[in-house]
Amino acid sequence: MTYKILVVDDEPDLEPLVLQRMRRHIRRGRYEFVFAHNGIEALEQLEADPNIDMVVSDINMPRMDGLTLLEQIPNVSPDIRAIIVSAYGDMENIRTAMNRGAFDFVTKPVDFDDLQFTIDRTLEHIEQWREALSTRDKLVALQNELDVASKMQQSILPTSFPSSPSYKTYGTMHPAKDVGGDFFDIIRLENDRIGLAIADVSDKGVPAALFMMSSRTLLKGSAIGTTGGPGAVLTEVNNLLNEDDTTGMFVTMLYAVYDPATGVLTYASGGHDAPLVVHPDGTSELQDLTGGIALGVLGGFEYRHESIQLEPGDTVCLYTDGVTEATNQQGELMGIEGVQVLFGSAPPTSAEQAGVAIMERVLEFTGEAPQHDDITCLTLRRD
Amino acid sequence: MAISAERESGTVIAKADGRIDGSNASEFQADLQGVIEDSDKALILDFESVSYISSAGLRVLLLTAKTLEGNGAKLALCSLSEPIREVFRISGFDNIIPIHDSQAEATAAIGG
């Protein structure tokens, strides 16, 4: 690549001298020189030509001297570095120039080998600086993207939890440091029934957040519109997600419908962990999987559902793998057994207490170990 | 995570090991693409030494299966540890990717 160097000097003989002495580098395309005769002209050129990489400037010049120019350069081109040319032994001006941000200096009469060495050193510094800037910009862009994804994820979570004298619901999510893909939803259906959904999108970042938004919207639409059960809902959502997908993204989802009139919970799993039912005495059972595949993988798949009877005092816990795959500092997984042991000694007293207790258990188990996945649970207790 | 592969009459047998998660899924994908050739008829992935696979890893398998399908080729897995087998069972991925107990069994199934 060719570096463009602006030489600023009121001495008319300097231009041909520079072109002569640097001719080999110019011919090889390493340097290109442009010239100005004072600080004002230099600033005009810098403003007009964003491709100038560095400045070599004399100090004593009419209209605007080199020291004033040094002060002004950052206002025009903040990333430009300057070398100052001063009289031999003029320490005062050299000190001033360095204090005003000059990268280096050479002394008169100009030794062109030294000048070339100093120019190269400066250009090398500029390269490193630009690389650092671009890395920082990439990091900032990435961070912005993650912030957007995180806000999208937070924005779709319900903030109020349906309840009635006969049941309560609760949901909570502890987001991973680097945005994950969990979400949950609670949907009011006809005849006082409610739909409970918990899901985990296979990827992170904005594309995953968009996939999450569309999954959630499709689920809500299908859940409210359908006359079929949870299996039919997942079948429909899956077909829609598969319509023109080439990203390979998928979402594991458990969708359940609770009917408070009967206490029956009907659920279908699309590649998601099975529900855990905890009884008032602290015993618990992991329910059967319904054999469904994660949504977005295989169009046309027919999802099945199962029904279970909840008795008064029973709590059903839906959760993501942030719970079961919580890992402690020794590298051990907590598993759903961790939750079962917890409730074995302290049975849930409410939907909210159960959700909070699971979350606390997971955070206690992982301790200082880094958390790579969202931790999410959704609970319903029949009172 | 590392991959080693050998090819016999159009069937590639590749061994993966360690953890396959969000931090190395794209590397895993690139490695798999690197071992597959257009003329291959099947890819058998030996998961004996895989200790963990996250959904990001499953996604790579899904994309690989689709790529192979586009070439008229098949993907199969073999020698999964019990916890890994469980991941495939819960996620339902055993519905789309055949899982075999051993390389021999997978080779026989692909051949037949």
CSV table of N, CA and C in Angstrom, one decimal, chain A residues 201-203 245-250 269 271-273 289 291-294 296-298 301 325, chain B residues 19 22 52-56 58-60 62-63 66 86-87 89-96:
chain,number,residue,atom,x,y,z
A,201,VAL,N,-33.8,-21.1,22.0
A,201,VAL,CA,-33.4,-21.0,20.6
A,201,VAL,C,-31.9,-21.5,20.5
A,202,SER,N,-31.6,-22.2,19.4
A,202,SER,CA,-30.3,-22.8,19.3
A,202,SER,C,-29.1,-21.9,19.1
A,203,ASP,N,-29.3,-20.6,19.0
A,203,ASP,CA,-28.2,-19.8,18.7
A,203,ASP,C,-28.2,-18.5,19.5
A,245,ASP,N,-36.7,-21.8,5.7
A,245,ASP,CA,-35.6,-21.6,6.6
A,245,ASP,C,-34.3,-22.3,6.0
A,246,THR,N,-33.3,-21.5,6.0
A,246,THR,CA,-32.0,-22.0,5.5
A,246,THR,C,-30.9,-21.8,6.5
A,247,THR,N,-31.3,-21.3,7.7
A,247,THR,CA,-30.3,-20.9,8.7
A,247,THR,C,-29.9,-22.1,9.5
A,248,GLY,N,-30.7,-23.2,9.5
A,248,GLY,CA,-30.5,-24.3,10.4
A,248,GLY,C,-30.8,-24.0,11.8
A,249,MET,N,-31.4,-22.8,12.1
A,249,MET,CA,-31.8,-22.4,13.5
A,249,MET,C,-33.0,-23.3,13.9
A,250,PHE,N,-33.0,-23.6,15.1
A,250,PHE,CA,-34.2,-24.3,15.6
A,250,PHE,C,-34.5,-23.9,17.0
A,269,SER,N,-43.9,-31.7,23.8
A,269,SER,CA,-42.5,-31.3,23.7
A,269,SER,C,-42.0,-31.3,22.3
A,271,GLY,N,-38.7,-31.3,21.3
A,271,GLY,CA,-37.3,-31.4,21.6
A,271,GLY,C,-36.8,-30.8,22.9
A,272,HIS,N,-37.8,-30.5,23.8
A,272,HIS,CA,-37.5,-29.8,25.1
A,272,HIS,C,-37.6,-30.8,26.2
A,273,ASP,N,-36.9,-30.4,27.3
A,273,ASP,CA,-36.9,-31.2,28.5
A,273,ASP,C,-38.4,-31.4,29.1
A,289,LEU,N,-41.4,-37.8,27.9
A,289,LEU,CA,-41.3,-37.0,26.8
A,289,LEU,C,-42.4,-37.4,25.8
A,291,GLY,N,-41.8,-37.3,22.5
A,291,GLY,CA,-41.2,-37.8,21.3
A,291,GLY,C,-41.0,-36.7,20.2
A,292,GLY,N,-41.3,-35.5,20.5
A,292,GLY,CA,-41.2,-34.5,19.4
A,292,GLY,C,-39.8,-34.0,19.2
A,293,ILE,N,-39.6,-33.5,17.9
A,293,ILE,CA,-38.3,-33.0,17.6
A,293,ILE,C,-38.3,-31.5,17.7
A,294,ALA,N,-37.1,-30.9,17.9
A,294,ALA,CA,-37.0,-29.4,18.1
A,294,ALA,C,-37.7,-28.8,16.9
A,296,GLY,N,-38.4,-26.4,13.7
A,296,GLY,CA,-37.6,-25.7,12.7
A,296,GLY,C,-36.6,-26.7,12.1
A,297,VAL,N,-36.7,-28.0,12.5
A,297,VAL,CA,-35.8,-29.0,12.0
A,297,VAL,C,-36.4,-29.8,10.8
A,298,LEU,N,-37.6,-30.2,11.0
A,298,LEU,CA,-38.2,-31.2,10.1
A,298,LEU,C,-39.7,-30.8,9.8
A,301,PHE,N,-43.6,-32.7,10.5
A,301,PHE,CA,-43.5,-33.6,11.7
A,301,PHE,C,-44.8,-33.5,12.5
A,325,GLU,N,-28.3,-28.3,32.9
A,325,GLU,CA,-26.9,-28.4,32.5
A,325,GLU,C,-26.1,-27.3,33.3
B,19,ARG,N,-15.8,-31.4,23.9
B,19,ARG,CA,-17.0,-30.7,23.9
B,19,ARG,C,-17.3,-30.0,22.6
B,22,GLY,N,-21.2,-23.7,21.8
B,22,GLY,CA,-21.2,-22.4,21.1
B,22,GLY,C,-19.8,-21.9,20.8
B,52,TYR,N,-19.7,-33.7,25.4
B,52,TYR,CA,-20.9,-32.8,25.6
B,52,TYR,C,-21.2,-32.2,24.2
B,53,ILE,N,-22.5,-32.0,23.9
B,53,ILE,CA,-22.9,-31.3,22.7
B,53,ILE,C,-24.1,-30.4,23.1
B,54,SER,N,-23.9,-29.1,22.7
B,54,SER,CA,-25.0,-28.1,23.0
B,54,SER,C,-25.8,-28.0,21.8
B,55,SER,N,-26.9,-27.1,21.9
B,55,SER,CA,-27.8,-27.0,20.7
B,55,SER,C,-27.0,-26.4,19.5
B,56,ALA,N,-26.0,-25.6,19.8
B,56,ALA,CA,-25.2,-25.0,18.7
B,56,ALA,C,-24.5,-26.2,17.9
B,58,LEU,N,-25.8,-29.3,17.8
B,58,LEU,CA,-26.9,-30.0,17.1
B,58,LEU,C,-27.2,-29.2,15.7
B,59,ARG,N,-27.1,-27.9,15.8
B,59,ARG,CA,-27.4,-27.1,14.6
B,59,ARG,C,-26.4,-27.4,13.5
B,60,VAL,N,-25.2,-27.6,13.9
B,60,VAL,CA,-24.2,-28.0,12.9
B,60,VAL,C,-24.5,-29.3,12.2
B,62,LEU,N,-27.4,-30.6,12.0
B,62,LEU,CA,-28.6,-30.4,11.1
B,62,LEU,C,-28.2,-29.9,9.8
B,63,LEU,N,-27.3,-28.8,9.8
B,63,LEU,CA,-26.9,-28.2,8.5
B,63,LEU,C,-26.1,-29.2,7.7
B,66,LYS,N,-28.4,-31.7,6.1
B,66,LYS,CA,-29.1,-31.0,4.9
B,66,LYS,C,-28.2,-31.0,3.7
B,86,GLU,N,-28.9,-39.1,25.4
B,86,GLU,CA,-30.1,-38.5,26.0
B,86,GLU,C,-30.4,-37.1,25.4
B,87,VAL,N,-29.3,-36.4,25.0
B,87,VAL,CA,-29.5,-35.1,24.4
B,87,VAL,C,-30.2,-35.3,23.0
B,89,ARG,N,-32.2,-37.8,22.3
B,89,ARG,CA,-33.5,-38.3,22.6
B,89,ARG,C,-34.4,-37.1,23.0
B,90,ILE,N,-34.0,-36.2,23.9
B,90,ILE,CA,-34.8,-35.1,24.4
B,90,ILE,C,-35.1,-34.2,23.2
B,91,SER,N,-34.0,-33.8,22.5
B,91,SER,CA,-34.2,-32.9,21.4
B,91,SER,C,-34.9,-33.4,20.2
B,92,GLY,N,-35.1,-34.8,20.2
B,92,GLY,CA,-35.8,-35.4,19.1
B,92,GLY,C,-35.0,-35.6,17.8
B,93,PHE,N,-33.7,-35.2,17.9
B,93,PHE,CA,-32.8,-35.3,16.8
B,93,PHE,C,-32.6,-36.8,16.3
B,94,ASP,N,-32.9,-37.7,17.2
B,94,ASP,CA,-32.8,-39.1,16.8
B,94,ASP,C,-33.9,-39.4,15.8
B,95,ASN,N,-34.8,-38.5,15.6
B,95,ASN,CA,-35.8,-38.7,14.5
B,95,ASN,C,-35.3,-38.5,13.1
B,96,ILE,N,-34.3,-37.6,13.1
B,96,ILE,CA,-33.8,-37.3,11.7
B,96,ILE,C,-32.4,-37.8,11.4
